[in-house]
PDB file of N, CA and C in Angstrom:
ATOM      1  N   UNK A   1    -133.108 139.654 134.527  1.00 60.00           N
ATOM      2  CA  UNK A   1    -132.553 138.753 135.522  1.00 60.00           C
ATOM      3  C   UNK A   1    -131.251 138.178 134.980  1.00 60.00           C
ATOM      4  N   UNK A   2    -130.476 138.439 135.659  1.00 64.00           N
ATOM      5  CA  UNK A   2    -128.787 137.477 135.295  1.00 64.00           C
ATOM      6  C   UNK A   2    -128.550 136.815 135.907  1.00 64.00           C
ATOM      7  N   UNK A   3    -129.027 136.003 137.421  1.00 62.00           N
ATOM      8  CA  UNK A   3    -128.824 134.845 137.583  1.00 62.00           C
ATOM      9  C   UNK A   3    -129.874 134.573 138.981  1.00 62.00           C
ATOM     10  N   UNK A   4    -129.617 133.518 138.909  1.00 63.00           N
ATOM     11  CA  UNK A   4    -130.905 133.112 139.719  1.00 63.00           C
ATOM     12  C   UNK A   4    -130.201 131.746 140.711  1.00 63.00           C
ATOM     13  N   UNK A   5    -130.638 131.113 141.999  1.00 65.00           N
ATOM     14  CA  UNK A   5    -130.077 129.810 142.529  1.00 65.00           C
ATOM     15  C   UNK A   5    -131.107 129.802 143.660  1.00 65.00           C
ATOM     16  N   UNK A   6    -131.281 128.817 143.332  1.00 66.00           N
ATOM     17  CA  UNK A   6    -131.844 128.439 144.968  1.00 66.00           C
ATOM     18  C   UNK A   6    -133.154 127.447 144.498  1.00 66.00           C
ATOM     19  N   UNK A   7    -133.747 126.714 145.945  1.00 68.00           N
ATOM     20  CA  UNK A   7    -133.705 127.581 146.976  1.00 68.00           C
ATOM     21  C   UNK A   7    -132.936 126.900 147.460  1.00 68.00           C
ATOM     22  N   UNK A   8    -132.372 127.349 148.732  1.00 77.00           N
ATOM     23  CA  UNK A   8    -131.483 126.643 149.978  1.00 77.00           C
ATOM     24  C   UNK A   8    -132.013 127.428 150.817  1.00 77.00           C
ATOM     25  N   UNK A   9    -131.932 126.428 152.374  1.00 81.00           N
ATOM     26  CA  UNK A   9    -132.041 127.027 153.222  1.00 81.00           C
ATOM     27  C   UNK A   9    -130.918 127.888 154.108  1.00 81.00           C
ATOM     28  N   UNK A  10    -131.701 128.886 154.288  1.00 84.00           N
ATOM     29  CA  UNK A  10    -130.658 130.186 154.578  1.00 84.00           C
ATOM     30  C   UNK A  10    -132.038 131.442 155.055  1.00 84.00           C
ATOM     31  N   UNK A  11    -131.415 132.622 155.095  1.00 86.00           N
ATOM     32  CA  UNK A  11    -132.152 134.197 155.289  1.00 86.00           C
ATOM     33  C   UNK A  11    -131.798 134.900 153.970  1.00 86.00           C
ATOM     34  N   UNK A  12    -133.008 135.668 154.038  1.00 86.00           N
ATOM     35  CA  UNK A  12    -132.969 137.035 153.079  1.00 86.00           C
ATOM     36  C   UNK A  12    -131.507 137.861 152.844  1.00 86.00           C
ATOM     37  N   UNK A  13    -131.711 137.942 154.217  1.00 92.00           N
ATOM     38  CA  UNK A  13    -130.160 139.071 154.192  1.00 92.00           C
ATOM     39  C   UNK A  13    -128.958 138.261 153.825  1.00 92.00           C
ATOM     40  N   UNK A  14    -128.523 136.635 153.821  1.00 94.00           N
ATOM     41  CA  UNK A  14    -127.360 135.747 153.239  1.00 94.00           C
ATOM     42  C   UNK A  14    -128.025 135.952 151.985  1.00 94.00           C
ATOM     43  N   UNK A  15    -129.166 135.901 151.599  1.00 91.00           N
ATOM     44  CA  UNK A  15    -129.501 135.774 149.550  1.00 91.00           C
ATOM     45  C   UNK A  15    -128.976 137.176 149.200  1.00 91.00           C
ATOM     46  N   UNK A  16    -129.396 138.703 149.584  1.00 92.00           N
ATOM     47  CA  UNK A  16    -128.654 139.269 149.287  1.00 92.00           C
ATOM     48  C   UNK A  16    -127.052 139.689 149.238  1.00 92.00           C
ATOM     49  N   UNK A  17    -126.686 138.995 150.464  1.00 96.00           N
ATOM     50  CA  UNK A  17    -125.136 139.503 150.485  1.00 96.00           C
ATOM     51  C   UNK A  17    -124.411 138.715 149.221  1.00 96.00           C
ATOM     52  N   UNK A  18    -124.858 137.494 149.477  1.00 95.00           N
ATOM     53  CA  UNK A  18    -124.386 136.681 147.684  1.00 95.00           C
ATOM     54  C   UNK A  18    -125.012 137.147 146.293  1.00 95.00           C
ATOM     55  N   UNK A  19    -126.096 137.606 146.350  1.00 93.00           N
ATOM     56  CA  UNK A  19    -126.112 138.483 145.261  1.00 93.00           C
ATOM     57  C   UNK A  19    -125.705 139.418 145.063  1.00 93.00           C
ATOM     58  N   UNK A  20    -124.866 140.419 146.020  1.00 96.00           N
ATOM     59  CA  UNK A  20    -123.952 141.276 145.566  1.00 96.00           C
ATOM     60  C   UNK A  20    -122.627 140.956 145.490  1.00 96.00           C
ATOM     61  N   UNK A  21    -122.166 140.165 146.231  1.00 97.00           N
ATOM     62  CA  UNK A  21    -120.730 139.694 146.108  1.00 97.00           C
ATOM     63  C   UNK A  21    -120.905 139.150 144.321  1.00 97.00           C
ATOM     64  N   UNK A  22    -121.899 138.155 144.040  1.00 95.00           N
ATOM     65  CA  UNK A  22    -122.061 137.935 142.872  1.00 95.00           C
ATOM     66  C   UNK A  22    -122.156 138.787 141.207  1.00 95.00           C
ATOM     67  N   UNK A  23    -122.660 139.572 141.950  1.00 95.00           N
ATOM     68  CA  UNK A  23    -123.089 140.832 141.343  1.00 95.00           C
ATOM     69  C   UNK A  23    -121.447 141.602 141.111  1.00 95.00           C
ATOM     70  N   UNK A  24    -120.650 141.696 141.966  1.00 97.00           N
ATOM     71  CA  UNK A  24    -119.585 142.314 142.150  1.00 97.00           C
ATOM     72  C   UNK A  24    -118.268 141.481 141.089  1.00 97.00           C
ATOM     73  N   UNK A  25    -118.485 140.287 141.549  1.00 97.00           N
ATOM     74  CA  UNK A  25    -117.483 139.472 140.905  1.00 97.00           C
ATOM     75  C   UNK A  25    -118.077 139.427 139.015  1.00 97.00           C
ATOM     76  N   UNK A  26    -119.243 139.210 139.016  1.00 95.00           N
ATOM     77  CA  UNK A  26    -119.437 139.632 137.507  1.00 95.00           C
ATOM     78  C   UNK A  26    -119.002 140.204 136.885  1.00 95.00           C
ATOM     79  N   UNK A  27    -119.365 142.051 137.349  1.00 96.00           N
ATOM     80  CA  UNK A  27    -119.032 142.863 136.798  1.00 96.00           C
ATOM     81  C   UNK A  27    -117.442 142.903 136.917  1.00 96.00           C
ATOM     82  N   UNK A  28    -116.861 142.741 138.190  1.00 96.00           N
ATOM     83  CA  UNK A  28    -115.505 142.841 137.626  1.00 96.00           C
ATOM     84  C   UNK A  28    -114.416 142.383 136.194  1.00 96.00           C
ATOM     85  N   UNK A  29    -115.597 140.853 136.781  1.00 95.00           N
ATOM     86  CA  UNK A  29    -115.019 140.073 135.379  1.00 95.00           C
ATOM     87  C   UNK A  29    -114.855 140.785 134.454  1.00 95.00           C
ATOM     88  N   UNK A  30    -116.220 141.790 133.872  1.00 95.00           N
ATOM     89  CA  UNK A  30    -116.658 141.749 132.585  1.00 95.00           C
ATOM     90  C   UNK A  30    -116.287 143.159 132.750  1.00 95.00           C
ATOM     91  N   UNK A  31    -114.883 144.103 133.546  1.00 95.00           N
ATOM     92  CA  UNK A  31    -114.754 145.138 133.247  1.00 95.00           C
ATOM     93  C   UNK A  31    -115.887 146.391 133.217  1.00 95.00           C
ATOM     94  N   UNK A  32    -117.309 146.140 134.119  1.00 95.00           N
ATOM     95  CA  UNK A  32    -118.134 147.036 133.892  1.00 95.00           C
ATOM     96  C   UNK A  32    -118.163 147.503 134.655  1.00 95.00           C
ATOM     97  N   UNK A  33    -118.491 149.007 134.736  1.00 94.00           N
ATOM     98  CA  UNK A  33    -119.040 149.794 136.236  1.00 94.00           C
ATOM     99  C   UNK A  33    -120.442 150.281 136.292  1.00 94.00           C
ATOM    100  N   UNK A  34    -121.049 149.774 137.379  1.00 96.00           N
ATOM    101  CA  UNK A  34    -122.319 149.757 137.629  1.00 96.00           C
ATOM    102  C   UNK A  34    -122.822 149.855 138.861  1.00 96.00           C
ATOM    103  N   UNK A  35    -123.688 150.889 139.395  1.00 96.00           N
ATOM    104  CA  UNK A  35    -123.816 150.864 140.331  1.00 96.00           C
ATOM    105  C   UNK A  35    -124.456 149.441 141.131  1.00 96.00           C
ATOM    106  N   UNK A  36    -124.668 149.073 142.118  1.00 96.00           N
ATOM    107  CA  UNK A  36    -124.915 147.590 142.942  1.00 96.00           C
ATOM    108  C   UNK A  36    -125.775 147.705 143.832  1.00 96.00           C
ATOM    109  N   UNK A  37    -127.236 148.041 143.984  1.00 95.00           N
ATOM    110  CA  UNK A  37    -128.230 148.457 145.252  1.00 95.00           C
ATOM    111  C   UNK A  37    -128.866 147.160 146.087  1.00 95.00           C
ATOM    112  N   UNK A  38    -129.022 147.574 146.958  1.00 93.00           N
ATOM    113  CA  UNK A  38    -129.484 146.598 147.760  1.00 93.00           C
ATOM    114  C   UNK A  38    -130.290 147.124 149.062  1.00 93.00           C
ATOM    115  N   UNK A  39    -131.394 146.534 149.284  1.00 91.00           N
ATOM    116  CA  UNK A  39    -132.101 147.173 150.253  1.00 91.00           C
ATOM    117  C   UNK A  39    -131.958 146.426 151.788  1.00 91.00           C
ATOM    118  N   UNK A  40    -130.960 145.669 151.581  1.00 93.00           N
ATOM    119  CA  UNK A  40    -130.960 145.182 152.990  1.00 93.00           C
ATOM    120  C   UNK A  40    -129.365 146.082 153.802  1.00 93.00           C
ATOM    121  N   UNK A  41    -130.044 146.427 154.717  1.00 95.00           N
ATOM    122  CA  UNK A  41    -128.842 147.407 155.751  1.00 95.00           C
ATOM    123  C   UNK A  41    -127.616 145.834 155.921  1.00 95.00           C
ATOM    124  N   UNK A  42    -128.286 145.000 156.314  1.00 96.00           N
ATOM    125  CA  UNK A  42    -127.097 143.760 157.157  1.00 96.00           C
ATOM    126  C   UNK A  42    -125.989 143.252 155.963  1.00 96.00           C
ATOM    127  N   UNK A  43    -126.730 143.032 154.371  1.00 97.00           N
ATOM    128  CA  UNK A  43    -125.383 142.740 153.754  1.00 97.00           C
ATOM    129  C   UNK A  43    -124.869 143.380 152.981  1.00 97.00           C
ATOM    130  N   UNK A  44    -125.391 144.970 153.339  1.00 97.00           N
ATOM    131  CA  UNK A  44    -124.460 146.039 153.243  1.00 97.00           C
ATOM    132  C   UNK A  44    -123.253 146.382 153.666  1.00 97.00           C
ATOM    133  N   UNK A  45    -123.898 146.696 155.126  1.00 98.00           N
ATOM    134  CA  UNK A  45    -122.916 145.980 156.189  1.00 98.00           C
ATOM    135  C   UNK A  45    -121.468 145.034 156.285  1.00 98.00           C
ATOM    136  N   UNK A  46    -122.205 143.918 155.801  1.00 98.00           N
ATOM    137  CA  UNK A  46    -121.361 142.709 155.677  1.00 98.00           C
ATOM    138  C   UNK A  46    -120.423 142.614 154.626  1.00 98.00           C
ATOM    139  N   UNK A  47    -120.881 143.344 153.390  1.00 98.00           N
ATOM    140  CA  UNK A  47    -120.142 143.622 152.161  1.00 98.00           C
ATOM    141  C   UNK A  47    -118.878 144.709 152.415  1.00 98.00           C
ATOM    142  N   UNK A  48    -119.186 146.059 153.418  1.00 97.00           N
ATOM    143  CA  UNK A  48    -118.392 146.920 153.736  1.00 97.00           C
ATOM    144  C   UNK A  48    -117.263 146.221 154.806  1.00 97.00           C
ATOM    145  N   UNK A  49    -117.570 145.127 155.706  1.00 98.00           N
ATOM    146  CA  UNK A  49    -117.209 144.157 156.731  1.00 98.00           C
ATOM    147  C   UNK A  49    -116.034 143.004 155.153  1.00 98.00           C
ATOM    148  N   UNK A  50    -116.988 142.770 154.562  1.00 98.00           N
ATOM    149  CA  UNK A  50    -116.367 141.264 154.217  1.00 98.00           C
ATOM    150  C   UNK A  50    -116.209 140.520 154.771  1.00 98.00           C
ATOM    151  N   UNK A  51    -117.713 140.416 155.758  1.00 98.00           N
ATOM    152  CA  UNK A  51    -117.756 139.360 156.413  1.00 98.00           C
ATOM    153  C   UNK A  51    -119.450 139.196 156.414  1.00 98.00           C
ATOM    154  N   UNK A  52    -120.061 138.141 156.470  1.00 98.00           N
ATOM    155  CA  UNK A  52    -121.101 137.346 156.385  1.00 98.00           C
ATOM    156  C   UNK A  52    -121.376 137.317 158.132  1.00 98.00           C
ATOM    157  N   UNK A  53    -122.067 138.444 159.027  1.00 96.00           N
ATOM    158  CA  UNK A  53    -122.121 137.849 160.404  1.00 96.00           C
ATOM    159  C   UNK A  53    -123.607 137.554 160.287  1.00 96.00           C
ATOM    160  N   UNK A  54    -123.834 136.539 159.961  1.00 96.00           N
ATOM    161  CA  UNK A  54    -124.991 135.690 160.009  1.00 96.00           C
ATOM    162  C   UNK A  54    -124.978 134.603 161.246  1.00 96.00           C
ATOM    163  N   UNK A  55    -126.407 134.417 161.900  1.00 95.00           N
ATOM    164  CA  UNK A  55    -126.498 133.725 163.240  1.00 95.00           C
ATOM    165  C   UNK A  55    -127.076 132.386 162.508  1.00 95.00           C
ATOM    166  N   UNK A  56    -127.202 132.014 161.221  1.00 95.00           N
ATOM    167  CA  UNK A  56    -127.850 131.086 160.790  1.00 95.00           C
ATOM    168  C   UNK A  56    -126.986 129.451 161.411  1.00 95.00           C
ATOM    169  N   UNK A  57    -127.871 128.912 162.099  1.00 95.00           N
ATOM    170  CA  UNK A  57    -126.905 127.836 162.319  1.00 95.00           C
ATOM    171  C   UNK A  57    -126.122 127.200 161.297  1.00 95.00           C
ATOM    172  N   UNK A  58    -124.973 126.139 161.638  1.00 95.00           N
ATOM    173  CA  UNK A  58    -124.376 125.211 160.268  1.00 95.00           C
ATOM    174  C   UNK A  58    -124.233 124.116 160.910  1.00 95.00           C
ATOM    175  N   UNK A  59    -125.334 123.401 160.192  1.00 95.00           N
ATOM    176  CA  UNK A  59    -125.794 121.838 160.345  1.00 95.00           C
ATOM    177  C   UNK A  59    -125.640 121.306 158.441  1.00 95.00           C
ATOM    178  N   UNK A  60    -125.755 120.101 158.711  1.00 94.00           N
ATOM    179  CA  UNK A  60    -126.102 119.532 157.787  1.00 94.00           C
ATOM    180  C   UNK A  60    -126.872 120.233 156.593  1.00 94.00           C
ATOM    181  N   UNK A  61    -128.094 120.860 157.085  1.00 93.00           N
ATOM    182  CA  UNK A  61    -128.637 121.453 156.264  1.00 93.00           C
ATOM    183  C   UNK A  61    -128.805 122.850 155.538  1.00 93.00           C
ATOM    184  N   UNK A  62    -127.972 123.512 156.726  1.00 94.00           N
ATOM    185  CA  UNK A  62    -127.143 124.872 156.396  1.00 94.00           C
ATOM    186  C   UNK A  62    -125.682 124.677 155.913  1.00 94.00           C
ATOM    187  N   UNK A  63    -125.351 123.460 155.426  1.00 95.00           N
ATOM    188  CA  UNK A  63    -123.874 123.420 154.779  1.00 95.00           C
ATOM    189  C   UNK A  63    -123.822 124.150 153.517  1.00 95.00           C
ATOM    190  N   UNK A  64    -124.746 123.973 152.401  1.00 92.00           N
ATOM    191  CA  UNK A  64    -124.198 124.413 151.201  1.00 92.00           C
ATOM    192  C   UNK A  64    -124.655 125.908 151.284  1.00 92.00           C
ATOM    193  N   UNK A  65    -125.520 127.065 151.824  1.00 94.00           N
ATOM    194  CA  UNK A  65    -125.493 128.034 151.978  1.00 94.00           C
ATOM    195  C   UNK A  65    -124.158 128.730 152.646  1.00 94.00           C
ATOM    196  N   UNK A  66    -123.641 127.981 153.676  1.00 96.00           N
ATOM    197  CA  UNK A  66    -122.841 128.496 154.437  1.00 96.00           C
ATOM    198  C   UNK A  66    -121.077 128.333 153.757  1.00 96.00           C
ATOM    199  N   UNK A  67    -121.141 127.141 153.015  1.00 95.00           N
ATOM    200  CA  UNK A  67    -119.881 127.264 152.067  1.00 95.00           C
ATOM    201  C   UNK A  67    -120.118 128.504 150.383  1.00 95.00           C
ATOM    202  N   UNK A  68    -121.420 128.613 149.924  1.00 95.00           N
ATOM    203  CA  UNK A  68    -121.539 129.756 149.272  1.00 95.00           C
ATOM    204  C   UNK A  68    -120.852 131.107 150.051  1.00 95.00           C
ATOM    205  N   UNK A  69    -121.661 131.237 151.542  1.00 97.00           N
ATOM    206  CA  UNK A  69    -120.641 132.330 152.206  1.00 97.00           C
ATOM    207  C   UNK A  69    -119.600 132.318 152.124  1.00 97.00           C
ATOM    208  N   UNK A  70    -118.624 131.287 152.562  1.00 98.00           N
ATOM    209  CA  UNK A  70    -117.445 131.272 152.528  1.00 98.00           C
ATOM    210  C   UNK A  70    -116.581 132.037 151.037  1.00 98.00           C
ATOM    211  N   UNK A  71    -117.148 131.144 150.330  1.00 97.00           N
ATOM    212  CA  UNK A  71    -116.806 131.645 148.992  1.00 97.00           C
ATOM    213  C   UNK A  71    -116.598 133.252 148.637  1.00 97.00           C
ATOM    214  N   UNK A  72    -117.710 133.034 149.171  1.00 98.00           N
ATOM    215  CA  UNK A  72    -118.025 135.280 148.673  1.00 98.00           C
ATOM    216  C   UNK A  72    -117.051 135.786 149.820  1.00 98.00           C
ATOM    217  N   UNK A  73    -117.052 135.474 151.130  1.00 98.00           N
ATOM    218  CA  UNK A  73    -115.908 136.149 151.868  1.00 98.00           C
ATOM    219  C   UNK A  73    -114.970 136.184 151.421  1.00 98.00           C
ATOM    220  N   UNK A  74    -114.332 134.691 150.485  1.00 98.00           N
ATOM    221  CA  UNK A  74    -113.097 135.121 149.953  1.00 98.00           C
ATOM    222  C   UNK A  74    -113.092 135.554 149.151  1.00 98.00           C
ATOM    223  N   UNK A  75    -113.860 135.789 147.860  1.00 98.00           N
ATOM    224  CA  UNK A  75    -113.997 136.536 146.728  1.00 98.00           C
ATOM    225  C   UNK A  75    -113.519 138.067 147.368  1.00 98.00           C
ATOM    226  N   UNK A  76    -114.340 138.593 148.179  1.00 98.00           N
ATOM    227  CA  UNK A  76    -113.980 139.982 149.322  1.00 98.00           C
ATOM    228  C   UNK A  76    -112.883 140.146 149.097  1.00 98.00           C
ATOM    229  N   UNK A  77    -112.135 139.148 150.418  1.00 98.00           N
ATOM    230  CA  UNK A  77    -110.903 139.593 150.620  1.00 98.00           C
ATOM    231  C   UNK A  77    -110.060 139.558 149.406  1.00 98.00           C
ATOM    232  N   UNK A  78    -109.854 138.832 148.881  1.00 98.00           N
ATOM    233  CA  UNK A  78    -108.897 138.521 147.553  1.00 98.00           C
ATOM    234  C   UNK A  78    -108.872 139.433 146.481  1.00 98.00           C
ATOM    235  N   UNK A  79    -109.790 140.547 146.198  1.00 97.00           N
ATOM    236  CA  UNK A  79    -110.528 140.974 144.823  1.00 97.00           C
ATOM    237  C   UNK A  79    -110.594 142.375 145.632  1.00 97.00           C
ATOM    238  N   UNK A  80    -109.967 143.031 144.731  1.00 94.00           N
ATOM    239  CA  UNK A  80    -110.156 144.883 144.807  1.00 94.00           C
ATOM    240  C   UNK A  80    -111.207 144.979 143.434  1.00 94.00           C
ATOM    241  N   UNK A  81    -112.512 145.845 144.236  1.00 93.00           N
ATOM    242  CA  UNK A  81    -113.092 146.394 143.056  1.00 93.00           C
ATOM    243  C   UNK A  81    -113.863 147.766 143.358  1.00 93.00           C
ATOM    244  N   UNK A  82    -114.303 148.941 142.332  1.00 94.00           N
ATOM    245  CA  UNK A  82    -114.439 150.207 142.518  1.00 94.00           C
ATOM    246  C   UNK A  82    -115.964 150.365 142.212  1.00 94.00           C
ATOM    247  N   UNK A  83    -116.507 149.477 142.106  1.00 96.00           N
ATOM    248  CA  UNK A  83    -117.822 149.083 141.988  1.00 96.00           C
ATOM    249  C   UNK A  83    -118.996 149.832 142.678  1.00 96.00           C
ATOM    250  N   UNK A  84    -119.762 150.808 143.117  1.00 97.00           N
ATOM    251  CA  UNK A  84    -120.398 151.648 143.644  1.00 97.00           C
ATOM    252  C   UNK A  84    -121.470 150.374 144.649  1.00 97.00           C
ATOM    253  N   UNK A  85    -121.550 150.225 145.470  1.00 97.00           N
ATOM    254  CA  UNK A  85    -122.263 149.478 146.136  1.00 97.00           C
ATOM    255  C   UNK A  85    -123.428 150.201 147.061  1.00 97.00           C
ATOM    256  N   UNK A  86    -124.754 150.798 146.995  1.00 96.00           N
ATOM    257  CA  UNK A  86    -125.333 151.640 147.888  1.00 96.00           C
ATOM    258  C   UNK A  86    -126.741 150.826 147.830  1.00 96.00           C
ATOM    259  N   UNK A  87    -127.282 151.803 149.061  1.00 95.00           N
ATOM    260  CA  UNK A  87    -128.476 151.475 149.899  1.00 95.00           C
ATOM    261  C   UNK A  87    -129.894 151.937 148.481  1.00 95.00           C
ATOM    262  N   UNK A  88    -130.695 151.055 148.558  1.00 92.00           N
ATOM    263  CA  UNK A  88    -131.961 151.297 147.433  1.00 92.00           C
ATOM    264  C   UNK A  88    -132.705 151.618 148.655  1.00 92.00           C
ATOM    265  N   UNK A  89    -133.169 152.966 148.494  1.00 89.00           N
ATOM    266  CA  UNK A  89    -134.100 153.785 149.450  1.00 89.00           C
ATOM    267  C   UNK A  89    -135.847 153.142 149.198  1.00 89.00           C
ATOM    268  N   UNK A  90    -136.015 152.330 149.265  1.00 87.00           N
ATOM    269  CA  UNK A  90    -137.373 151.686 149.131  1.00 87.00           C
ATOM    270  C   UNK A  90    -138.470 152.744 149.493  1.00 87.00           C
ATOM    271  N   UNK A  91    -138.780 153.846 150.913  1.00 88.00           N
ATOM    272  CA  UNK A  91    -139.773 154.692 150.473  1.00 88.00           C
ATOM    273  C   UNK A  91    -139.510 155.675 149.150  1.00 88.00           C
ATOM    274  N   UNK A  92    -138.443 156.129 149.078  1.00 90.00           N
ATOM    275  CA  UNK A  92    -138.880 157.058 147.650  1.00 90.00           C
ATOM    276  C   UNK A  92    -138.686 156.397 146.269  1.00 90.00           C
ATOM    277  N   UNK A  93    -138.323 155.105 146.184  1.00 86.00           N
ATOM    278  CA  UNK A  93    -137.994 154.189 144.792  1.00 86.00           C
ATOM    279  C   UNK A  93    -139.274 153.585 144.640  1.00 86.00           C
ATOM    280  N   UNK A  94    -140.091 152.650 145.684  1.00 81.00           N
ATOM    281  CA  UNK A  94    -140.537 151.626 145.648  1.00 81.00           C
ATOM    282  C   UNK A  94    -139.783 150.308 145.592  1.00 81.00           C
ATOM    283  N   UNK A  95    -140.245 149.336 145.738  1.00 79.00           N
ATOM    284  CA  UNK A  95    -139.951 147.907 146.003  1.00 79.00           C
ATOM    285  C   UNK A  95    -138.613 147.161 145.177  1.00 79.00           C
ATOM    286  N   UNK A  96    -137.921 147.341 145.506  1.00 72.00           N
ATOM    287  CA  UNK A  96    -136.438 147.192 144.578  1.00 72.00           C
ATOM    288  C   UNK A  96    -136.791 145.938 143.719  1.00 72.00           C
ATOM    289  N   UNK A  97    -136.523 146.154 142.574  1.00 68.00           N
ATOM    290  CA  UNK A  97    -136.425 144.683 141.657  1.00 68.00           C
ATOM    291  C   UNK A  97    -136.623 143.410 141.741  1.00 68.00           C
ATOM    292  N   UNK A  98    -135.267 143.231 142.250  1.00 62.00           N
ATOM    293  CA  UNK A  98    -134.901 142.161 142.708  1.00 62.00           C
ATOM    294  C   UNK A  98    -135.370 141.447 143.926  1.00 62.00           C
ATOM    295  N   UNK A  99    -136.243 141.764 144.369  1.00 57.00           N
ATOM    296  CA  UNK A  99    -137.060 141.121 145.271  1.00 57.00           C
ATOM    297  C   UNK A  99    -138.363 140.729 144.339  1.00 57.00           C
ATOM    298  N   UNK A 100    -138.674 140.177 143.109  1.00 55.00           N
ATOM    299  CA  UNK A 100    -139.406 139.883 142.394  1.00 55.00           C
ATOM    300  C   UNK A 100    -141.208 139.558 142.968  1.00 55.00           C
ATOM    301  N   UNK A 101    -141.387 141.308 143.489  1.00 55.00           N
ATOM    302  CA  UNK A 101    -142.394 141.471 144.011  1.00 55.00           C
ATOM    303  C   UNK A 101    -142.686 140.953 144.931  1.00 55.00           C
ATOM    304  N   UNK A 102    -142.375 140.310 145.620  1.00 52.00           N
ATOM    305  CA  UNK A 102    -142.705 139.078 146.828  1.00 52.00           C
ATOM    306  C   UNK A 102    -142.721 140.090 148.347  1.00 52.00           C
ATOM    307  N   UNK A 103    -142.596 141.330 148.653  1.00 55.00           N
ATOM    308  CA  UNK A 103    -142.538 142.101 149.841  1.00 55.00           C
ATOM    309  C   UNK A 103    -143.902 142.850 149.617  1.00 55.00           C
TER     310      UNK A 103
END
């Protein structure tokens, strides 16, 4: 595990899209290439988008999830990286990692 946050209220598919944007900005930092899997189609999507289209309302209590988005959108736009980003095929892998058994 390399990093961990929460909880906040938010969806699955916003925890992953920030863990790959996160995931992304790391490795850039640190000059590594590594592939980046993720089993959710939407912040795949959203990562190929660089955009977060999440229906999660923003109230009061969806503020600090929804400024984390922000963040990673701009990390997106701002930041070229060659980083392999693909789909974790869950029937022929099994249960991706990072969902720390909980599916």
């Amino acid at each position: 595990e390399v990093f961990h946050f929460g909880p906040v209220l938010g969806t699955n598919n916003i925890g992953e899209f920030l863990a790959i944007v996160h995931a992304l900005a790391e490795l850039t930092r640190q000059g590594r290439m590594l592939t980046v899997y993720s089993d959710s189609r939407n912040a795949l999507l959203w990562i190929a988008k660089k955009k977060c289209n999440t229906k999660l309302e923003h109230n009061a209590k969806t503020e600090t999830i929804h400024q984390l988005i922000s963040r990673a959108e701009t990390w997106l736009n701002n930041n070229k990286y060659s980083i392999p980003v693909k789909k974790w095929h869950t029937s022929k892998w099994g249960e991706i990692p990072a969902d720390f058994g909980r599916k």
